[in-house]
Amino acid sequence: MKPILLFLALTACTQAQTPDPHESPLAADFRVERRHLSEACGTFGLKSTAGCAVELFTDHPFHIAAGSIAPQNGFGVGAAMVAHYTPNETWRLSWNFDAVASTNASWRAGAYMKMIHTPVQKQVTTFVHPYTVFNLYAQSISLNQLNFFGVGPDSTLAGKSLFGMTQSIIGFSAIKPVYEFKSIRKLNLSLIGQANGRFVSLRPRHGQSSPSIENLYTEASAPGLANQPAFLQLEEGIRLKPSLFNNNLQFNYLANFQEFYAPSTSRYNFQRWTIDLDHRIPLHTKTQSYAPRDTNGPDECAAGSEKDAACPPVSYSWNLQGSINFRFLLSESMNSAAVPFYFQQTLGGSDINGAPALSSYQDYRFRGPNLLLLRESFEHSLWGPFGFQFRADQGKVALTRGDIGFDRLKHSFATGLTLRAGGFPQVSLLYAWGGETSHTIGALNTSLLGGSARPPLD
């Protein structure tokens, strides 16, 4: 990483080129980035060092990519490139390319394209409809260490085993806002569709303190262990993001239905539906939402939907921030016995996508085709970009849909510090307790603040 920082710092100190009337949009972006780096990194000091780091990790078209790859696989460092093109007034295109690797030889590389429909929008009173967004993406990830304790709520620590996995995803998705009908406009409703090809390969993990997965489990106890066919995964869904009481109560509701088809064998075909209800109560008028923006790629942090929108300045992090959040997540599978274990969702530590749940337990501690999670959380700024977070989780997994309920829930608590500076990936350092163990968790988001999420791996 040091050679990359040295190279970028030297580049930053060079004089930005004079604009060429014939230069391409990409060349213009590089010229502007050189100017930004020269201004931010040309002097030394505490303030200038922080500003330089933000430019190095968030500016475009080129910046350093960093973030957690997946729990148990360390932090990845690499490079990212962002490009934009506006062919006309009704379309805007963007491309994100990135690749990162960690110290245990795990890696992720991806290419993500957005096609944003930007027709001239008619404003109705104070409402302007959002954009329709189409996504094309290809991503591969190789994870050298994942925990597997068995399937179901009664798995034990003694059943811990390890495995490695490579998964490639090629797909297309769309988000279509529904704004034509005045009666539902305030619901901020969008239709969601997705089609993915998923290609998974598992491998043993030897030479560790825990045994490799094939030494403890078979196809009967870990569906999908013996065979990993290619899958076609489809998704249809609806999302609602209304706000009430002058934006003092914000909702983010998602309901979707997924179908997983293995063309080579029907043995592993299954369907899954999910309801995810998130409620947010901002505590201050300038409380910022750090939720992913549909118009951003994972390597972008633009704060607005305009084509030239910039990342939030670091100075914005000094505004007083705070919110109270409540979340309800329910996911159930049809043909549950056929769900390959590597597509089953997990509770414990963080899941394979980096989302924390029951953090006091080990990563991937509970795995099953059906899942229930409740969360209550509180966040507030302490000083500048530093903040305080507390959350309480209750959840369970189940082998059958009939076993999902509010009895025998596992409990976990976590509290600690967060760091949000401009568009820099969120950093968190939390202490979790309440389950089988307690431990300290450090995490760095996989995307820039405001960047869209990457294709989920489960």
Short mmCIF file of C-alpha atoms in Angstrom, two decimals:
data_model
loop_
_atom_site.label_atom_id
_atom_site.label_comp_id
_atom_site.label_asym_id
_atom_site.label_seq_id
_atom_site.Cartn_x
_atom_site.Cartn_y
_atom_site.Cartn_z
CA MET A 1 0.00 0.00 0.00
CA LYS A 2 2.90 2.38 0.74
CA PRO A 3 4.11 2.41 -2.92
CA ILE A 4 0.57 3.34 -4.01
CA LEU A 5 0.39 6.20 -1.50
CA LEU A 6 3.86 7.44 -2.51
CA PHE A 7 2.98 7.34 -6.20
CA LEU A 8 -0.29 9.21 -5.67
CA ALA A 9 1.36 11.78 -3.41
CA LEU A 10 4.04 12.49 -6.02
CA THR A 11 1.40 12.74 -8.71
CA ALA A 12 -0.59 15.11 -6.52
CA CYS A 13 2.32 17.51 -6.29
CA THR A 14 2.65 17.92 -10.07
CA GLN A 15 1.04 20.88 -11.75
CA ALA A 16 -2.40 20.16 -13.24
CA GLN A 17 -2.46 20.36 -17.01
CA THR A 18 -4.03 23.26 -18.84
CA PRO A 19 -7.49 22.31 -20.18
CA ASP A 20 -7.42 21.07 -23.77
CA PRO A 21 -10.54 21.88 -25.79
CA HIS A 22 -10.22 18.50 -27.48
CA GLU A 23 -9.66 16.38 -24.38
CA SER A 24 -12.03 13.52 -23.63
CA PRO A 25 -14.34 13.53 -20.58
CA LEU A 26 -12.14 10.89 -18.94
CA ALA A 27 -8.99 12.93 -19.55
CA ALA A 28 -10.75 15.95 -18.07
CA ASP A 29 -11.64 13.91 -14.98
CA PHE A 30 -7.99 12.90 -14.53
CA ARG A 31 -6.89 16.52 -14.91
CA VAL A 32 -9.38 17.69 -12.29
CA GLU A 33 -8.35 14.88 -9.94
CA ARG A 34 -4.71 15.90 -10.23
CA ARG A 35 -5.69 19.42 -9.28
CA HIS A 36 -7.72 18.18 -6.30
CA LEU A 37 -4.81 16.02 -5.11
CA SER A 38 -2.36 18.86 -5.57
CA GLU A 39 -4.54 21.18 -3.47
CA ALA A 40 -5.25 18.58 -0.76
CA CYS A 41 -1.84 16.89 -0.52
CA GLY A 42 0.51 19.75 -1.35
CA THR A 43 1.09 20.73 2.27
CA PHE A 44 1.66 18.80 5.48
CA GLY A 45 -0.37 19.11 8.65
CA LEU A 46 -3.14 17.39 10.58
CA LYS A 47 -5.94 19.04 8.64
CA SER A 48 -4.27 18.68 5.25
CA THR A 49 -3.39 15.02 5.94
CA ALA A 50 -7.04 14.20 6.63
CA GLY A 51 -8.13 16.02 3.48
CA CYS A 52 -5.45 14.26 1.45
CA ALA A 53 -6.59 10.86 2.73
CA VAL A 54 -10.18 11.60 1.73
CA GLU A 55 -9.06 12.56 -1.79
CA LEU A 56 -6.87 9.46 -2.12
CA PHE A 57 -9.68 7.13 -1.05
CA THR A 58 -12.77 8.78 -2.59
CA ASP A 59 -11.91 10.98 -5.59
CA HIS A 60 -12.52 9.89 -9.17
CA PRO A 61 -11.71 8.60 -11.68
CA PHE A 62 -9.00 6.73 -9.73
CA HIS A 63 -8.70 6.10 -6.00
CA ILE A 64 -7.45 3.58 -3.48
CA ALA A 65 -10.05 0.91 -2.71
CA ALA A 66 -10.21 -0.40 0.83
CA GLY A 67 -12.71 -2.27 2.95
CA SER A 68 -13.58 -5.52 4.66
CA ILE A 69 -13.92 -8.36 2.15
CA ALA A 70 -15.96 -10.74 4.32
CA PRO A 71 -15.74 -11.77 8.00
CA GLN A 72 -12.74 -14.04 8.71
CA ASN A 73 -11.02 -12.87 5.50
CA GLY A 74 -9.50 -9.57 6.61
CA PHE A 75 -9.37 -6.11 5.06
CA GLY A 76 -8.84 -5.75 1.35
CA VAL A 77 -6.74 -3.03 -0.28
CA GLY A 78 -6.49 -2.34 -3.97
CA ALA A 79 -7.58 0.17 -6.59
CA ALA A 80 -10.84 1.49 -8.02
CA MET A 81 -11.70 3.46 -11.14
CA VAL A 82 -14.88 5.42 -11.88
CA ALA A 83 -15.96 6.79 -15.27
CA HIS A 84 -19.03 8.75 -16.41
CA TYR A 85 -20.59 9.47 -19.77
CA THR A 86 -23.68 11.53 -20.61
CA PRO A 87 -24.72 10.76 -24.22
CA ASN A 88 -27.82 12.97 -24.12
CA GLU A 89 -30.27 14.71 -21.80
CA THR A 90 -32.25 11.58 -21.00
CA TRP A 91 -29.49 9.11 -20.08
CA ARG A 92 -26.43 9.12 -17.86
CA LEU A 93 -23.98 6.23 -17.72
CA SER A 94 -21.35 5.33 -15.13
CA TRP A 95 -18.83 2.54 -14.71
CA ASN A 96 -17.11 1.34 -11.53
CA PHE A 97 -14.16 -1.06 -11.60
CA ASP A 98 -12.36 -2.29 -8.50
CA ALA A 99 -10.15 -5.06 -7.20
CA VAL A 100 -8.92 -5.68 -3.65
CA ALA A 101 -6.94 -8.41 -1.89
CA SER A 102 -6.31 -9.23 1.76
CA THR A 103 -3.41 -10.72 3.71
CA ASN A 104 -4.96 -14.24 3.73
CA ALA A 105 -5.01 -14.21 -0.11
CA SER A 106 -8.76 -13.61 -0.35
CA TRP A 107 -9.80 -11.20 -3.09
CA ARG A 108 -12.70 -9.52 -4.86
CA ALA A 109 -12.87 -7.94 -8.31
CA GLY A 110 -15.85 -6.44 -10.07
CA ALA A 111 -17.19 -4.22 -12.83
CA TYR A 112 -20.45 -2.33 -12.29
CA MET A 113 -22.34 -0.26 -14.86
CA LYS A 114 -25.32 2.03 -14.21
CA MET A 115 -27.70 3.39 -16.81
CA ILE A 116 -29.70 6.22 -15.24
CA HIS A 117 -32.77 7.50 -17.05
CA THR A 118 -32.82 11.29 -16.60
CA PRO A 119 -35.73 12.77 -18.56
CA VAL A 120 -36.76 16.35 -17.97
CA GLN A 121 -38.69 16.07 -14.73
CA LYS A 122 -41.88 17.94 -14.06
CA GLN A 123 -42.14 19.22 -10.55
CA VAL A 124 -45.51 18.71 -8.91
CA THR A 125 -45.82 20.99 -5.86
CA THR A 126 -42.66 20.06 -3.91
CA PHE A 127 -42.25 16.56 -5.36
CA VAL A 128 -39.77 15.58 -8.05
CA HIS A 129 -39.83 11.92 -9.02
CA PRO A 130 -36.59 9.92 -8.68
CA TYR A 131 -34.73 8.34 -11.57
CA THR A 132 -35.11 4.90 -13.08
CA VAL A 133 -31.82 2.99 -12.73
CA PHE A 134 -30.60 -0.07 -14.63
CA ASN A 135 -27.56 -2.01 -13.41
CA LEU A 136 -25.22 -4.41 -15.20
CA TYR A 137 -22.48 -6.09 -13.18
CA ALA A 138 -19.92 -8.88 -13.08
CA GLN A 139 -18.18 -9.77 -9.83
CA SER A 140 -15.95 -12.55 -8.56
CA ILE A 141 -14.91 -13.12 -4.98
CA SER A 142 -12.61 -15.72 -3.45
CA LEU A 143 -12.83 -16.28 0.31
CA ASN A 144 -10.28 -18.57 1.90
CA GLN A 145 -11.87 -18.98 5.32
CA LEU A 146 -15.56 -19.24 6.23
CA ASN A 147 -17.04 -20.78 9.38
CA PHE A 148 -19.64 -23.54 9.27
CA PHE A 149 -21.22 -24.82 12.50
CA GLY A 150 -23.98 -26.86 10.92
CA VAL A 151 -27.50 -25.98 9.79
CA GLY A 152 -30.33 -24.94 12.09
CA PRO A 153 -30.77 -23.27 15.49
CA ASP A 154 -29.27 -26.14 17.51
CA SER A 155 -25.77 -26.09 16.01
CA THR A 156 -22.94 -26.18 18.56
CA LEU A 157 -19.49 -24.67 18.93
CA ALA A 158 -18.07 -28.18 18.84
CA GLY A 159 -19.37 -28.47 15.28
CA LYS A 160 -17.22 -25.64 13.97
CA SER A 161 -15.51 -26.33 10.65
CA LEU A 162 -13.90 -24.27 7.90
CA PHE A 163 -14.17 -24.05 4.13
CA GLY A 164 -13.24 -21.79 1.24
CA MET A 165 -15.47 -20.51 -1.53
CA THR A 166 -15.27 -18.75 -4.87
CA GLN A 167 -18.42 -17.18 -6.26
CA SER A 168 -18.89 -15.33 -9.55
CA ILE A 169 -22.02 -13.30 -10.29
CA ILE A 170 -23.08 -11.91 -13.66
CA GLY A 171 -26.36 -10.06 -13.60
CA PHE A 172 -28.80 -7.27 -14.34
CA SER A 173 -31.14 -5.34 -12.06
CA ALA A 174 -33.58 -2.45 -12.35
CA ILE A 175 -35.23 0.04 -9.99
CA LYS A 176 -38.35 1.67 -11.44
CA PRO A 177 -39.97 4.45 -9.35
CA VAL A 178 -43.77 4.61 -9.54
CA TYR A 179 -44.70 8.29 -9.51
CA GLU A 180 -47.51 8.55 -12.09
CA PHE A 181 -50.34 8.21 -9.57
CA LYS A 182 -50.76 11.10 -7.17
CA SER A 183 -52.51 8.88 -4.62
CA ILE A 184 -49.36 6.78 -4.06
CA ARG A 185 -46.68 9.38 -4.79
CA LYS A 186 -45.96 10.06 -1.12
CA LEU A 187 -45.13 6.39 -0.60
CA ASN A 188 -41.96 6.86 -2.68
CA LEU A 189 -42.66 3.44 -4.18
CA SER A 190 -40.32 1.60 -6.54
CA LEU A 191 -40.51 -1.72 -8.36
CA ILE A 192 -37.40 -3.89 -8.28
CA GLY A 193 -36.31 -6.66 -10.63
CA GLN A 194 -33.15 -8.73 -10.92
CA ALA A 195 -31.67 -11.65 -12.87
CA ASN A 196 -28.32 -13.19 -11.87
CA GLY A 197 -26.17 -16.09 -12.94
CA ARG A 198 -24.38 -17.49 -9.89
CA PHE A 199 -21.38 -19.82 -10.10
CA VAL A 200 -20.09 -21.25 -6.82
CA SER A 201 -17.12 -23.48 -6.10
CA LEU A 202 -16.28 -24.79 -2.61
CA ARG A 203 -12.91 -26.00 -1.39
CA PRO A 204 -11.52 -27.48 1.85
CA ARG A 205 -9.61 -25.42 4.41
CA HIS A 206 -6.81 -27.42 6.03
CA GLY A 207 -4.03 -26.55 8.45
CA GLN A 208 -6.16 -24.51 10.85
CA SER A 209 -7.23 -24.96 14.47
CA SER A 210 -10.66 -26.20 13.32
CA PRO A 211 -11.20 -29.13 10.92
CA SER A 212 -12.09 -28.71 7.27
CA ILE A 213 -15.79 -28.98 6.49
CA GLU A 214 -15.64 -32.36 4.72
CA ASN A 215 -14.19 -33.97 7.85
CA LEU A 216 -17.32 -33.25 9.91
CA TYR A 217 -20.17 -32.93 7.41
CA THR A 218 -21.67 -34.71 4.44
CA GLU A 219 -24.16 -33.83 1.72
CA ALA A 220 -26.97 -34.92 4.04
CA SER A 221 -25.97 -32.54 6.86
CA ALA A 222 -24.70 -29.74 4.59
CA PRO A 223 -26.77 -29.61 1.38
CA GLY A 224 -24.65 -28.51 -1.54
CA LEU A 225 -21.36 -29.77 -0.12
CA ALA A 226 -20.95 -32.50 -2.75
CA ASN A 227 -22.15 -30.54 -5.76
CA GLN A 228 -22.33 -26.83 -6.63
CA PRO A 229 -24.29 -26.37 -9.86
CA ALA A 230 -24.68 -23.08 -11.68
CA PHE A 231 -27.78 -21.14 -10.62
CA LEU A 232 -30.14 -18.71 -12.31
CA GLN A 233 -31.51 -16.40 -9.62
CA LEU A 234 -34.49 -14.15 -10.31
CA GLU A 235 -35.97 -11.49 -8.05
CA GLU A 236 -39.10 -9.36 -8.05
CA GLY A 237 -39.82 -6.85 -5.33
CA ILE A 238 -41.34 -3.62 -4.13
CA ARG A 239 -39.74 -0.87 -2.05
CA LEU A 240 -41.40 1.96 -0.14
CA LYS A 241 -39.47 4.90 1.37
CA PRO A 242 -42.03 7.40 2.68
CA SER A 243 -41.44 10.07 5.31
CA LEU A 244 -43.93 11.44 7.82
CA PHE A 245 -44.16 14.40 10.21
CA ASN A 246 -41.95 16.74 8.21
CA ASN A 247 -39.32 14.03 7.61
CA ASN A 248 -39.08 13.23 11.32
CA LEU A 249 -40.11 9.61 10.78
CA GLN A 250 -38.52 7.78 7.84
CA PHE A 251 -39.40 4.34 6.52
CA ASN A 252 -37.46 1.98 4.28
CA TYR A 253 -39.62 -1.06 3.51
CA LEU A 254 -38.61 -3.86 1.14
CA ALA A 255 -40.56 -6.97 0.15
CA ASN A 256 -39.11 -9.30 -2.46
CA PHE A 257 -39.44 -12.80 -3.86
CA GLN A 258 -36.48 -14.78 -5.21
CA GLU A 259 -36.31 -17.94 -7.29
CA PHE A 260 -33.15 -20.05 -7.48
CA TYR A 261 -32.99 -22.49 -10.40
CA ALA A 262 -30.19 -24.96 -11.12
CA PRO A 263 -30.61 -25.87 -14.82
CA SER A 264 -28.47 -29.01 -14.50
CA THR A 265 -30.52 -30.47 -11.64
CA SER A 266 -33.82 -29.63 -9.97
CA ARG A 267 -32.62 -31.03 -6.65
CA TYR A 268 -31.47 -27.64 -5.35
CA ASN A 269 -34.27 -25.46 -6.72
CA PHE A 270 -35.88 -23.26 -4.08
CA GLN A 271 -37.74 -19.98 -3.59
CA ARG A 272 -37.32 -17.35 -0.88
CA TRP A 273 -39.35 -14.34 0.17
CA THR A 274 -38.12 -11.54 2.41
CA ILE A 275 -39.71 -8.66 4.29
CA ASP A 276 -37.31 -6.01 5.60
CA LEU A 277 -38.90 -3.12 7.53
CA ASP A 278 -36.58 -0.35 8.70
CA HIS A 279 -37.73 2.69 10.72
CA ARG A 280 -35.57 5.74 11.38
CA ILE A 281 -36.21 8.71 13.67
CA PRO A 282 -33.70 11.53 13.03
CA LEU A 283 -32.82 13.48 16.17
CA HIS A 284 -31.62 16.65 14.42
CA THR A 285 -32.76 18.58 11.37
CA LYS A 286 -29.38 18.13 9.65
CA THR A 287 -29.06 14.44 10.40
CA GLN A 288 -27.66 12.87 7.24
CA SER A 289 -28.76 9.56 5.78
CA TYR A 290 -25.84 7.27 5.00
CA ALA A 291 -28.02 4.79 3.13
CA PRO A 292 -26.85 3.63 -0.32
CA ARG A 293 -27.97 5.85 -3.22
CA ASP A 294 -29.45 4.15 -6.25
CA THR A 295 -27.59 6.42 -8.68
CA ASN A 296 -24.14 5.72 -7.19
CA GLY A 297 -21.92 2.76 -7.89
CA PRO A 298 -20.12 1.07 -4.95
CA ASP A 299 -17.03 3.24 -5.58
CA GLU A 300 -18.95 6.54 -5.71
CA CYS A 301 -20.08 8.80 -2.88
CA ALA A 302 -21.87 11.65 -4.67
CA ALA A 303 -24.30 13.33 -2.30
CA GLY A 304 -26.84 14.24 -5.00
CA SER A 305 -28.35 12.77 -8.14
CA GLU A 306 -26.90 15.39 -10.53
CA LYS A 307 -24.18 14.23 -12.90
CA ASP A 308 -21.56 16.53 -11.35
CA ALA A 309 -22.57 15.98 -7.72
CA ALA A 310 -19.62 15.78 -5.35
CA CYS A 311 -18.99 13.64 -2.28
CA PRO A 312 -20.07 15.17 1.03
CA PRO A 313 -17.29 17.42 2.35
CA VAL A 314 -15.51 16.37 5.52
CA SER A 315 -16.76 19.58 7.13
CA TYR A 316 -20.30 18.22 6.89
CA SER A 317 -19.27 15.52 9.37
CA TRP A 318 -19.12 18.22 12.07
CA ASN A 319 -22.88 18.75 11.90
CA LEU A 320 -24.77 17.33 14.86
CA GLN A 321 -26.02 13.88 13.82
CA GLY A 322 -28.20 11.31 15.54
CA SER A 323 -31.00 8.82 15.00
CA ILE A 324 -33.03 6.03 16.61
CA ASN A 325 -33.67 2.98 14.44
CA PHE A 326 -35.91 -0.08 14.56
CA ARG A 327 -35.67 -2.99 12.12
CA PHE A 328 -37.72 -6.11 11.47
CA LEU A 329 -36.34 -8.73 9.04
CA LEU A 330 -38.11 -11.96 8.12
CA SER A 331 -36.94 -14.34 5.40
CA GLU A 332 -38.47 -17.73 4.62
CA SER A 333 -37.70 -20.37 2.00
CA MET A 334 -39.95 -22.75 0.12
CA ASN A 335 -38.51 -26.24 -0.41
CA SER A 336 -36.24 -25.49 2.55
CA ALA A 337 -34.50 -28.87 2.53
CA ALA A 338 -33.04 -28.13 -0.89
CA VAL A 339 -31.39 -24.79 -0.05
CA PRO A 340 -27.60 -25.19 -0.45
CA PHE A 341 -25.93 -24.25 2.81
CA TYR A 342 -23.77 -21.60 1.10
CA PHE A 343 -26.96 -19.74 0.05
CA GLN A 344 -28.54 -19.94 3.49
CA GLN A 345 -28.53 -16.71 5.48
CA THR A 346 -26.66 -16.47 8.77
CA LEU A 347 -26.82 -14.78 12.15
CA GLY A 348 -23.76 -14.23 14.34
CA GLY A 349 -20.93 -11.69 14.08
CA SER A 350 -21.47 -10.46 10.53
CA ASP A 351 -22.85 -12.31 7.54
CA ILE A 352 -20.97 -12.99 4.31
CA ASN A 353 -22.00 -9.56 2.97
CA GLY A 354 -20.54 -7.80 6.02
CA ALA A 355 -23.91 -6.98 7.63
CA PRO A 356 -23.72 -7.38 11.45
CA ALA A 357 -26.36 -9.42 13.29
CA LEU A 358 -26.07 -10.99 16.77
CA SER A 359 -22.55 -9.59 16.88
CA SER A 360 -21.56 -11.22 20.19
CA TYR A 361 -21.64 -14.65 18.53
CA GLN A 362 -18.98 -15.94 16.16
CA ASP A 363 -19.25 -15.05 12.48
CA TYR A 364 -21.82 -17.21 10.62
CA ARG A 365 -22.70 -18.89 13.93
CA PHE A 366 -26.33 -19.78 13.04
CA ARG A 367 -27.26 -20.75 9.50
CA GLY A 368 -30.63 -21.75 8.10
CA PRO A 369 -33.11 -21.41 5.23
CA ASN A 370 -35.46 -19.33 7.43
CA LEU A 371 -34.45 -16.31 9.49
CA LEU A 372 -35.92 -13.72 11.85
CA LEU A 373 -34.09 -10.63 13.13
CA LEU A 374 -35.20 -7.73 15.32
CA ARG A 375 -32.94 -4.72 15.97
CA GLU A 376 -33.09 -1.56 18.07
CA SER A 377 -30.24 0.90 17.67
CA PHE A 378 -29.14 4.39 18.62
CA GLU A 379 -26.45 6.52 17.01
CA HIS A 380 -25.17 10.00 17.81
CA SER A 381 -22.19 12.15 16.95
CA LEU A 382 -19.59 12.77 19.66
CA TRP A 383 -16.98 15.03 18.09
CA GLY A 384 -16.64 15.86 14.43
CA PRO A 385 -16.74 12.67 12.34
CA PHE A 386 -16.62 10.42 15.42
CA GLY A 387 -19.85 8.95 16.71
CA PHE A 388 -21.29 6.57 19.27
CA GLN A 389 -23.47 3.57 18.46
CA PHE A 390 -25.50 1.12 20.54
CA ARG A 391 -27.59 -1.71 19.17
CA ALA A 392 -29.54 -4.67 20.53
CA ASP A 393 -30.34 -7.68 18.33
CA GLN A 394 -32.75 -10.56 18.80
CA GLY A 395 -32.98 -13.32 16.21
CA LYS A 396 -33.14 -16.96 15.25
CA VAL A 397 -32.83 -19.30 12.27
CA ALA A 398 -35.08 -22.30 11.59
CA LEU A 399 -35.09 -25.38 9.37
CA THR A 400 -38.80 -25.03 8.56
CA ARG A 401 -41.06 -22.01 8.18
CA GLY A 402 -43.32 -23.31 10.93
CA ASP A 403 -40.50 -22.99 13.44
CA ILE A 404 -40.06 -19.25 12.88
CA GLY A 405 -41.55 -17.32 15.79
CA PHE A 406 -40.72 -15.02 18.67
CA ASP A 407 -39.80 -17.78 21.12
CA ARG A 408 -36.24 -18.89 21.90
CA LEU A 409 -34.66 -15.81 20.35
CA LYS A 410 -30.91 -15.32 20.69
CA HIS A 411 -29.84 -11.96 22.14
CA SER A 412 -26.83 -9.77 21.56
CA PHE A 413 -25.67 -6.23 22.36
CA ALA A 414 -22.96 -4.07 20.83
CA THR A 415 -21.65 -0.57 21.48
CA GLY A 416 -18.67 1.47 20.40
CA LEU A 417 -17.34 4.16 18.09
CA THR A 418 -17.95 4.97 14.44
CA LEU A 419 -16.05 7.20 12.03
CA ARG A 420 -17.73 8.86 9.04
CA ALA A 421 -15.66 11.41 7.16
CA GLY A 422 -16.99 12.73 3.87
CA GLY A 423 -17.43 9.82 1.50
CA PHE A 424 -14.77 7.68 3.19
CA PRO A 425 -15.99 4.12 3.96
CA GLN A 426 -17.49 3.95 7.44
CA VAL A 427 -15.16 2.65 10.14
CA SER A 428 -16.59 1.02 13.26
CA LEU A 429 -14.99 -0.34 16.41
CA LEU A 430 -17.56 -2.09 18.61
CA TYR A 431 -17.59 -4.26 21.71
CA ALA A 432 -20.25 -7.00 21.58
CA TRP A 433 -21.57 -9.15 24.41
CA GLY A 434 -24.57 -11.24 25.44
CA GLY A 435 -24.20 -14.52 23.55
CA GLU A 436 -21.76 -17.39 23.95
CA THR A 437 -18.84 -14.99 24.07
CA SER A 438 -17.88 -11.34 23.89
CA HIS A 439 -15.38 -9.70 21.60
CA THR A 440 -14.26 -6.49 19.92
CA ILE A 441 -15.14 -6.01 16.27
CA GLY A 442 -13.41 -3.70 13.80
CA ALA A 443 -14.94 -3.19 10.38
CA LEU A 444 -14.49 -1.00 7.30
CA ASN A 445 -17.43 -0.83 4.87
CA THR A 446 -17.06 -2.51 1.50
CA SER A 447 -18.43 0.57 -0.32
CA LEU A 448 -17.94 4.31 0.00
CA LEU A 449 -20.51 6.15 2.11
CA GLY A 450 -23.52 6.65 -0.14
CA GLY A 451 -22.27 4.01 -2.58
CA SER A 452 -24.68 1.31 -3.65
CA ALA A 453 -24.39 -2.18 -2.23
CA ARG A 454 -22.62 -4.93 -4.12
CA PRO A 455 -24.50 -8.04 -5.29
CA PRO A 456 -25.27 -10.15 -2.19
CA LEU A 457 -23.54 -13.52 -1.90
CA ASP A 458 -26.41 -15.38 -0.22
#
